[in-house]
Coordinates of C-alpha atoms in Angstrom, one line a residue:
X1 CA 21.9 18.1 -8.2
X2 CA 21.6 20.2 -5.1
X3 CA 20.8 17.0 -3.2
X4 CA 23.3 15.0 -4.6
X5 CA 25.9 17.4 -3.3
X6 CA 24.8 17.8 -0.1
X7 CA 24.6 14.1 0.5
X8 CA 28.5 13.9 -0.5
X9 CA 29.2 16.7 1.3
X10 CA 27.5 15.2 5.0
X11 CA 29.4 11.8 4.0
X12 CA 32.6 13.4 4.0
X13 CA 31.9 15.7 6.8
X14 CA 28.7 14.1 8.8
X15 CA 26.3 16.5 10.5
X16 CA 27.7 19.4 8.3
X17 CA 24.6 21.0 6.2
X18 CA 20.8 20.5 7.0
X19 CA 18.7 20.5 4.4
X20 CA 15.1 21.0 3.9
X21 CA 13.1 21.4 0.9
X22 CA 9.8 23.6 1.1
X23 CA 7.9 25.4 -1.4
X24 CA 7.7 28.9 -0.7
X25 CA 4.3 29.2 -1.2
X26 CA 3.6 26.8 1.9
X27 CA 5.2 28.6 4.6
X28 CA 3.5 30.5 7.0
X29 CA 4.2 34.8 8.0
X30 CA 5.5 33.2 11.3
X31 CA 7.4 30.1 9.7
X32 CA 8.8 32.6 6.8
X33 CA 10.2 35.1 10.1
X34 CA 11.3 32.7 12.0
X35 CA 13.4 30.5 9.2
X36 CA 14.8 34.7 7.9
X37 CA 15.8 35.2 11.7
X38 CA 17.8 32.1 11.6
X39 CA 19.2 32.2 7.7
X40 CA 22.3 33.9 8.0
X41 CA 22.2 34.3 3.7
X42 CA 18.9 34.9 1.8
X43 CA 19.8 33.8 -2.2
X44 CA 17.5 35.0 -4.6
X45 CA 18.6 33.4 -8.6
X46 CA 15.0 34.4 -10.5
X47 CA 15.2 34.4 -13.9
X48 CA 12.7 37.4 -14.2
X49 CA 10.6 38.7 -11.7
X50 CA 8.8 41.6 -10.1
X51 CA 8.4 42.7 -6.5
X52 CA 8.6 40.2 -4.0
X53 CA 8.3 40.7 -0.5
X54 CA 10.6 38.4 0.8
X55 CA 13.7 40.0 0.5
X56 CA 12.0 43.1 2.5
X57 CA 10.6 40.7 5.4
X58 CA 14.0 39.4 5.8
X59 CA 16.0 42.7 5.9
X60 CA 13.0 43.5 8.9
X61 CA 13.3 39.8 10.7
X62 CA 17.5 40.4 10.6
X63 CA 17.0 44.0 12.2
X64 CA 14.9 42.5 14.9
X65 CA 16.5 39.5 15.6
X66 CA 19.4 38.2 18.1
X67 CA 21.5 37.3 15.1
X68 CA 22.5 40.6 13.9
X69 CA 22.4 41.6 10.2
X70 CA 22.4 39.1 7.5
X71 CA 23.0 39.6 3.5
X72 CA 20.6 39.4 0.8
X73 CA 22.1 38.4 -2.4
X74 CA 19.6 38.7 -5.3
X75 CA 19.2 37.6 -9.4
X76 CA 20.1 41.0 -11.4
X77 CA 17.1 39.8 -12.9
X78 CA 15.0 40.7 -10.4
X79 CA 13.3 43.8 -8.2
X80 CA 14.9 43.5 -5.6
X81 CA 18.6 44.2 -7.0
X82 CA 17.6 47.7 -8.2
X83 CA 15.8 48.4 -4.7
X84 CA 17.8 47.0 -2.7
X85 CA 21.5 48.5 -2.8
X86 CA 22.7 46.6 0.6
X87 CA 21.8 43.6 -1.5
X88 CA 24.8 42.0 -3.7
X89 CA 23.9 41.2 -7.3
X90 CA 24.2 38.3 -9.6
X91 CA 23.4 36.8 -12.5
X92 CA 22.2 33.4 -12.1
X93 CA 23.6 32.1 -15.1
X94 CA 26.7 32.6 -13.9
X95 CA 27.8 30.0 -11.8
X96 CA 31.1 30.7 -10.7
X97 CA 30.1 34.0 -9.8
X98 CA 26.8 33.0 -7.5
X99 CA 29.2 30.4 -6.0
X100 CA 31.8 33.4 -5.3
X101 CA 29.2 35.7 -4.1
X102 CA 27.5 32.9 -2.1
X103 CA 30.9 32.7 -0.3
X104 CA 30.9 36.6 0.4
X105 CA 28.1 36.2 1.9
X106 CA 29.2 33.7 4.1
X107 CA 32.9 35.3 4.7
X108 CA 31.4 39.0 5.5
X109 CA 32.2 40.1 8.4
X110 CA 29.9 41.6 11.0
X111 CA 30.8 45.3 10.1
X112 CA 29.8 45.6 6.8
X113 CA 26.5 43.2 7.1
X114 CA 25.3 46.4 9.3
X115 CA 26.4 48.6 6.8
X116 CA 24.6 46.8 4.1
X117 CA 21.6 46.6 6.2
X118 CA 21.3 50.2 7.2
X119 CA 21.3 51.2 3.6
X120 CA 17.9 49.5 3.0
X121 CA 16.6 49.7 6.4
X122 CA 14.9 53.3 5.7
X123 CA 13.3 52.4 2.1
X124 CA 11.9 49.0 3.6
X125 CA 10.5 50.7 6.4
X126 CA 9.5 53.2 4.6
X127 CA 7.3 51.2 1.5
X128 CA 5.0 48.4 3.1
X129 CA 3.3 46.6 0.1
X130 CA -0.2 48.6 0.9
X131 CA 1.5 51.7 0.0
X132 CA 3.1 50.3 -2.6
X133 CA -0.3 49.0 -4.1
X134 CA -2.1 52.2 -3.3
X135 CA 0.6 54.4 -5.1
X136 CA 0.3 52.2 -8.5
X137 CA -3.7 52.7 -8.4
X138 CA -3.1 56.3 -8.0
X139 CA -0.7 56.6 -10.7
X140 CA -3.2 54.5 -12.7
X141 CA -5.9 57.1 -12.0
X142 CA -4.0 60.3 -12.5
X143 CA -3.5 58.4 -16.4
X144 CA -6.9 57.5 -16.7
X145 CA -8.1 61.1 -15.9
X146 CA -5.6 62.9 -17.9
X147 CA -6.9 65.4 -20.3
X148 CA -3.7 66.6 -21.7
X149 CA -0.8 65.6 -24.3
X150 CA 2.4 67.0 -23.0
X151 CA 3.8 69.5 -25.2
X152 CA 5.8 72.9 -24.3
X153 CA 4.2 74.4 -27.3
X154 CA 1.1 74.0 -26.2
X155 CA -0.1 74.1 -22.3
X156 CA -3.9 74.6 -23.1
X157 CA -6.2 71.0 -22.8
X158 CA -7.0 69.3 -25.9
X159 CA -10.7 67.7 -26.7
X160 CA -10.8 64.2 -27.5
X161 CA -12.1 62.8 -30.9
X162 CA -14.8 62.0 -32.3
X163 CA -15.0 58.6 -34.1
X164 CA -14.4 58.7 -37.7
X165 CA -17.2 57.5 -40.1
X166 CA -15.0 55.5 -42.9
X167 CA -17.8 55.9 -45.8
X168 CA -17.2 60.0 -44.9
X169 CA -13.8 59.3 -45.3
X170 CA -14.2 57.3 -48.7
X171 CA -16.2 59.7 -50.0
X172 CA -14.2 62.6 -49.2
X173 CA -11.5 60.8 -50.8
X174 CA -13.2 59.7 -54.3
X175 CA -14.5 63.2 -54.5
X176 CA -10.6 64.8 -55.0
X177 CA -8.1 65.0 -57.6
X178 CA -5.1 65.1 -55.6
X179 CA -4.3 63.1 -52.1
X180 CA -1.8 63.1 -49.5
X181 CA -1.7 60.3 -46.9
X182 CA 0.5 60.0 -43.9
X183 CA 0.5 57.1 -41.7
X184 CA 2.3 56.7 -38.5
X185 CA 3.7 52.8 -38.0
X186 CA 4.1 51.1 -34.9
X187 CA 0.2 50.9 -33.6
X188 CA -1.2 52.6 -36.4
X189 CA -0.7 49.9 -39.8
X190 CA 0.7 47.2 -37.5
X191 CA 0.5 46.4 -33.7
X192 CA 2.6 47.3 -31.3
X193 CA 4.5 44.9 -28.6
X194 CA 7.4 43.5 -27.8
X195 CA 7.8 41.2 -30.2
X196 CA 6.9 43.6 -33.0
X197 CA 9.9 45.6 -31.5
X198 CA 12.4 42.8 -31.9
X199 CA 11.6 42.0 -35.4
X200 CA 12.1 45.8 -36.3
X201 CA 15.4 46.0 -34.4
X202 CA 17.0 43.1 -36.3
X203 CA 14.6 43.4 -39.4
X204 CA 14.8 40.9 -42.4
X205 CA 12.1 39.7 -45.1
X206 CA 10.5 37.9 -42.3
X207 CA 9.3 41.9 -40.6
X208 CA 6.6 41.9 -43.6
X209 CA 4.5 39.5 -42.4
X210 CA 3.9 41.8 -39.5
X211 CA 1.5 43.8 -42.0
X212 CA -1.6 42.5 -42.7
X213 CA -2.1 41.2 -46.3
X214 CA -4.8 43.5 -46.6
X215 CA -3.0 46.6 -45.4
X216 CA -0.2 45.6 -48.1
X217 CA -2.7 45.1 -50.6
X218 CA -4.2 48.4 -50.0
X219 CA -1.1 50.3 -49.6
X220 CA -0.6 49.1 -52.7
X221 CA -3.3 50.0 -54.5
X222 CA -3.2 53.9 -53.5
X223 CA 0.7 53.6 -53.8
X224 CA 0.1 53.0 -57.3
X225 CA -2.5 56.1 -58.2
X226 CA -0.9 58.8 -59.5
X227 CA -3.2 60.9 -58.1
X228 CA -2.3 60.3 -54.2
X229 CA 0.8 60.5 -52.5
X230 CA 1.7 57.9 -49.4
X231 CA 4.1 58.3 -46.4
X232 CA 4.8 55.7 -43.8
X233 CA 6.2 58.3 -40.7
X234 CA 8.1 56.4 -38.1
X235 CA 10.3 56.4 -35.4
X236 CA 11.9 53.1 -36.2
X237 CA 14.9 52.8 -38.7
X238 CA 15.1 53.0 -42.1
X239 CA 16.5 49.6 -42.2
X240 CA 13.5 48.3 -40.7
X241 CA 11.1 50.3 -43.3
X242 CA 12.3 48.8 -45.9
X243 CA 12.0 45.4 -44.4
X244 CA 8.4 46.0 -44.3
X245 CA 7.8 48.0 -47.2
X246 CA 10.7 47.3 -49.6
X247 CA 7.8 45.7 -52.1
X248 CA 6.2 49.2 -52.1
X249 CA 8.3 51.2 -54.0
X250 CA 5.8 53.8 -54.4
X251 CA 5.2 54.2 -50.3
X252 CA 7.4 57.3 -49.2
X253 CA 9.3 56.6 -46.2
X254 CA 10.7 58.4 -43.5
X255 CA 12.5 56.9 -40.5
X256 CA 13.7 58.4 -37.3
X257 CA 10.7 60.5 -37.0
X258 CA 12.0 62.5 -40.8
X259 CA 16.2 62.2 -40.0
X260 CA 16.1 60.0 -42.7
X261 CA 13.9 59.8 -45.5
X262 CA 13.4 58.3 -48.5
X263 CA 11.0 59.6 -51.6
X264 CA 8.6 57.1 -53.2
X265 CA 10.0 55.4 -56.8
X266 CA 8.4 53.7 -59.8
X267 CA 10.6 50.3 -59.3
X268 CA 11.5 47.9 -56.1
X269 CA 15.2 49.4 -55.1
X270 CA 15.0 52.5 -56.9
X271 CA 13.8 53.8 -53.2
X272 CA 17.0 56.1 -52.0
X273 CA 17.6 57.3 -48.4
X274 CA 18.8 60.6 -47.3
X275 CA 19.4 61.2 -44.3
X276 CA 19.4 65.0 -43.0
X277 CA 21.5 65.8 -40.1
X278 CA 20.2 69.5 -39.5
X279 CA 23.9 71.2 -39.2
X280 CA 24.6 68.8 -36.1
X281 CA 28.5 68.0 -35.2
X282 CA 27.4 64.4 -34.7
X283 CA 30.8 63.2 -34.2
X284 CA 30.8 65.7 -31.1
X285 CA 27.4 64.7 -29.6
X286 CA 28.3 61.1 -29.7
X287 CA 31.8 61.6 -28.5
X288 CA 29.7 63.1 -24.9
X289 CA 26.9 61.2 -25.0
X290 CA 27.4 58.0 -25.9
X291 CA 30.1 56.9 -22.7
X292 CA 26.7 58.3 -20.7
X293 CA 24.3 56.0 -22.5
X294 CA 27.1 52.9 -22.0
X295 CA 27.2 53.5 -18.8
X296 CA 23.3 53.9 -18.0
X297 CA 23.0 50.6 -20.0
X298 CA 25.4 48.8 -17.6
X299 CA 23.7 50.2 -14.3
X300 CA 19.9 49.7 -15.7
X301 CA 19.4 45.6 -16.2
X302 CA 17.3 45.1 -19.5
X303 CA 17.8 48.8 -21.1
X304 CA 20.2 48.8 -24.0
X305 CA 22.2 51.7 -26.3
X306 CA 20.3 51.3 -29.7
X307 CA 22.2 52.4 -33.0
X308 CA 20.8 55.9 -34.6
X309 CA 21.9 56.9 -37.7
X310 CA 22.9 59.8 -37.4
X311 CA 21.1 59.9 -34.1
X312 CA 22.0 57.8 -30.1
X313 CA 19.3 56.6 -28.6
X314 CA 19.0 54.6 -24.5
X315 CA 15.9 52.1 -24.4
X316 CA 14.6 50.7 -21.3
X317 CA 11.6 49.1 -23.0
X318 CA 12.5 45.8 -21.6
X319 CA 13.8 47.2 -18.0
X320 CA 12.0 46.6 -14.6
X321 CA 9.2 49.9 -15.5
X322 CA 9.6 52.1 -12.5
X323 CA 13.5 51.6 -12.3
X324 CA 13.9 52.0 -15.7
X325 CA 12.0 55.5 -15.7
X326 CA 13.5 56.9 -13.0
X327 CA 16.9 55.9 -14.4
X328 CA 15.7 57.5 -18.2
X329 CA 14.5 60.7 -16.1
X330 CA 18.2 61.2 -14.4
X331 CA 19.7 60.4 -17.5
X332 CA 17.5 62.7 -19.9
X333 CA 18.6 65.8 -17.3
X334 CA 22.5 64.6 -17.4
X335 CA 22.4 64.7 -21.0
X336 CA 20.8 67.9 -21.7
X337 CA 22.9 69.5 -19.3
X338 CA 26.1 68.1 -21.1
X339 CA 24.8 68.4 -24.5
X340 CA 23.0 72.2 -24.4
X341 CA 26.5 73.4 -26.4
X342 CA 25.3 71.7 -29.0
X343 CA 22.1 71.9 -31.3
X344 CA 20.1 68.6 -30.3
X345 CA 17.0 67.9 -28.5
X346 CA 17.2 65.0 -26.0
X347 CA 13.7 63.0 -26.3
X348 CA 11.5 61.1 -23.6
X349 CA 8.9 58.4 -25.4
X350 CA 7.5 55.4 -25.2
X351 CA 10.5 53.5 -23.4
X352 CA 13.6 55.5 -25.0
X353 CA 15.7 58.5 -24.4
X354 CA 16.6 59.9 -27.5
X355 CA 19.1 62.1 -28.8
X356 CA 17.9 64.0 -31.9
X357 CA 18.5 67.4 -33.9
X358 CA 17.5 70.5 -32.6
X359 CA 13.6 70.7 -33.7
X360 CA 12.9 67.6 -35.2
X361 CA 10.0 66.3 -35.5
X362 CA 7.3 64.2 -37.7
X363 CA 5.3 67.1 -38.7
X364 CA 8.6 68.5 -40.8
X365 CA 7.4 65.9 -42.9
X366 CA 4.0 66.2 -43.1
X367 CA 5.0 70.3 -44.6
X368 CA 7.9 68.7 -46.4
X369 CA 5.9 66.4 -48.6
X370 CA 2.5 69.1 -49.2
X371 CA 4.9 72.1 -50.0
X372 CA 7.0 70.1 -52.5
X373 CA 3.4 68.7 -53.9
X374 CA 2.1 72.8 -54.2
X375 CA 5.5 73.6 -55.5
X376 CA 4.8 70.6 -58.6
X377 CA 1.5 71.8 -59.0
X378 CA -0.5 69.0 -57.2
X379 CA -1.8 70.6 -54.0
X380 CA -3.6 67.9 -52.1
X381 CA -7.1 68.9 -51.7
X382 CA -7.4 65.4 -49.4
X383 CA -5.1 64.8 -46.8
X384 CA -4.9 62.4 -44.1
X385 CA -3.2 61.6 -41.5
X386 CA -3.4 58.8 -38.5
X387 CA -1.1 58.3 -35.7
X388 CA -1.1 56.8 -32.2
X389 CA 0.9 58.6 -30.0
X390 CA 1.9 62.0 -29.0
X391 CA 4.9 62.2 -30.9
X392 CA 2.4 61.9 -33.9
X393 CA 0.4 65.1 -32.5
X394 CA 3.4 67.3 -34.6
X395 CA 1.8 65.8 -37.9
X396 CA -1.4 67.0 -36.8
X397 CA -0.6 70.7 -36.3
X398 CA 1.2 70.6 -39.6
X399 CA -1.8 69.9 -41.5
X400 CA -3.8 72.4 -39.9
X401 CA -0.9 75.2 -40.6
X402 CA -1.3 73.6 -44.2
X403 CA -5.1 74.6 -44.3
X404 CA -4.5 77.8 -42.8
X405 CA -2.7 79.0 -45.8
X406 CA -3.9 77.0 -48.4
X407 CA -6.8 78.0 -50.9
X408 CA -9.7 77.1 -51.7
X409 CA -9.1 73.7 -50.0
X410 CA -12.1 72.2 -49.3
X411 CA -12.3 72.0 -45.1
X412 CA -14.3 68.6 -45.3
X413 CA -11.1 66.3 -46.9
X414 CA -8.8 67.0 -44.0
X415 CA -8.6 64.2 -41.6
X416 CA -6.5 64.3 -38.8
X417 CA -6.9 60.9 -37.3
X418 CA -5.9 59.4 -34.0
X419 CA -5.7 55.1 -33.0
X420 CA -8.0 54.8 -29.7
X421 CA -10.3 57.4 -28.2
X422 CA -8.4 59.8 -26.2
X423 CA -7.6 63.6 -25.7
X424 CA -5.4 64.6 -29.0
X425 CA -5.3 67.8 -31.2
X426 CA -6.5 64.7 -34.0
X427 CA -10.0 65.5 -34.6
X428 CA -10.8 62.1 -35.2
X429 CA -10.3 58.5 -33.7
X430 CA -10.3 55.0 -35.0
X431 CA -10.2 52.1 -32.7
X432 CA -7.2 50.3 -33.2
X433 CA -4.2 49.3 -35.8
X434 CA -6.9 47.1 -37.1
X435 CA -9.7 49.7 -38.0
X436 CA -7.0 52.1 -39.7
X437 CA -6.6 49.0 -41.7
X438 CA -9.8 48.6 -43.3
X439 CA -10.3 52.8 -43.5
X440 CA -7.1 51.8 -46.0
X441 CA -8.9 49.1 -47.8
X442 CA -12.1 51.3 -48.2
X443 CA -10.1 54.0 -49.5
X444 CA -8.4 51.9 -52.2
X445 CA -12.1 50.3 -53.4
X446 CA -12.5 53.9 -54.6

């Protein structure tokens, strides 16, 4: 098509346009410098990509040319828009617009190319690509050697877990006469990704097949036992529990990390939700915070506002990584600093800011579920519980305030379980979503 036109073009006007077709890939540092020095345009439509030099080299070859300044227009869709602000954005799909921005480009006058220019000039010469490399393996080693889970209530270093033998386990749990399991979701019973995330976010009967058959079956099994109680602790929606779980009717659910729970039941939709909003004006919060999450969703390409019930949450799970947390970071102080009248807790995990109430947390369910148990007489003298993140730590501590003042519980039937070997206040580890699985299935062959 591109050809086509610019053969009709030269036949009405002859000589006009020259035009040359060369893969990138082919061209030279010196061919590459000398074609930017002459280019009075560079047009970047990507559909999706990460950092490429080529808009940097360009911005350089303009500075130090005879030309003057040129203009970088770049896909929204790409790194280079969120580095680059002298750059003007577009989204390639949009035609009329790339066409209108094309002629911009062409149209600007000599003033405010320099203007643009100077407003990257400083962060391109500032961030060749060895730095650039060398600060990503650095972050990548400060991770690798970190011995901590970040949580204000608790600065000292945690030790990391010791694998969990699974016939201990099933033995532990034949041996008592009252259980209490609680299972974290996402990476625990089921993998995580992002197409596990899509499938949660618009679930539908389809979001079941995401859990093994033999998960199901076992969750079924020790669903049904009188004798043991089981909670599925997410921070998903409750929607998208009982998408997955709505032919376990037994399986306790609670959504939003315990804003909204629902109690196990003896029949398929006798499961009810209710949904505790801890004395929070909700109406109040939203009316401040949700223009700030619209409007960090409009400047952030790939981050969405994601519906809460009662709660708001931001997500930049599918946003360029380092833009999208240093946008979430900016955003997290702006709305704590709007939002301190009011008691709420804004929340940084996994991808998401989230808005929540004041002290909320999964372990409020873990002490929910074994008080009301004591309180009916059926103290669990097994517990377990297995997540994979450190939003899931909170469960931990719960059961270990739960052993502190319960008695006569045997110490030995107290699991606190974490997925992958790391540093957590679990004492225990399994290796992935897949190994929780068959722990499941051995306990439900008891």
């Amino acid at each position: 098509e591109v050809r086509d036109l610019v053969e009709r073009v030269n036949d009405q006007h002859p000589g006009s346009i020259s035009y040359v077709e060369r893969p990138s890939g082919r061209l030279s540092m010196e061919e590459r410098l000398a074609l930017f020095q002459r280019a009075d345009v560079l047009l970047g439509t990507a559909i999706r990509e990460g950092h490429s030099l080529y808009p940097f080299e360009y911005a350089l070859a303009r500075a130090r040319g005879r030309r003057g300044p040129g203009v970088t227009v770049a896909s929204e869709f790409s790194t280079t828009a969120t580095l680059l602000s002298g750059a003007l954005a577009i989204n390639p799909f949009d035609v009329p617009a790339v066409a209108s921005a094309m002629d911009a480009a062409l149209a600007m006058d000599a003033r405010e190319k320099r203007d643009r220019l100077d407003r990257d000039l400083p962060y391109v010469r500032s961030r060749p690509s060895g730095k650039w490399t060398a600060e990503i393996l650095d972050d990548m080693e400060t991770v690798h050697k970190q011995i901590r889970v970040s949580d204000p209530d608790d600065p000292l270093a945690l030790a990391t877990a010791t694998r969990l033998d699974v016939g201990t386990l099933a033995s532990a749990f034949g041996a008592s006469r009252s259980r209490a399991i609680f299972l974290d979701l996402g990476g625990t019973i089921i993998p995580k990704g992002d197409s596990v995330s899509k499938v949660l976010k618009a679930p539908t009967e389809d979001a079941r097949a995401l859990l093994r058959p033999e998960v199901r079956a076992a969750l079924a099994v020790l669903s049904a036992d009188p004798k043991t109680t089981v909670y599925v602790v997410s921070g998903t929606t409750i929607e998208a529990l009982e998408a997955l779980f709505g032919d376990l009717p037994r399986v306790g659910l609670a959504a939003a990390s315990g804003l909204v729970q629902a109690a196990p039941a003896a029949t398929a939709g006798a499961r009810t939700s209710k949904v505790s909003e801890h004395g929070t004006d909700w109406a109040a919060v939203r009316a401040v915070a949700a223009p700030m999450l619209r409007r960090q969703a409009a400047r952030t390409n790939g981050s969405a506002v994601l519906k809460r019930d009662p709660g708001l949450a931001w997500s930049y799970y599918r946003a360029d990584p380092e833009w999208g947390r240093i946008q979430a970071l900016q955003l997290a102080r702006d709305l704590e600093a709007a939002l301190a009248p009011h008691d709420v807790e804004v929340v940084h995990r996994e991808g998401m800011i989230e808005v929540v109430p004041g002290r909320l947390h999964k372990g409020n369910v873990v002490k929910s579920v074994l008080t009301n148990l004591t309180k009916n007489g059926a103290k669990p003298d097994f517990v377990l519980t297995v997540g994979d993140s450190p939003v899931d730590e909170k469960m931990y501590s719960s059961v270990y305030s739960y052993l502190a003042d319960a008695e006569q519980l045997p110490l030995d039937r107290a699991f606190t379980v974490t997925v992958g070997k790391k540093a957590s206040r679990a004492l225990f580890y399994l290796n992935d979503h897949k190994h929780v699985g068959d722990a499941l299935a051995a306990l439900a062959a008891k």
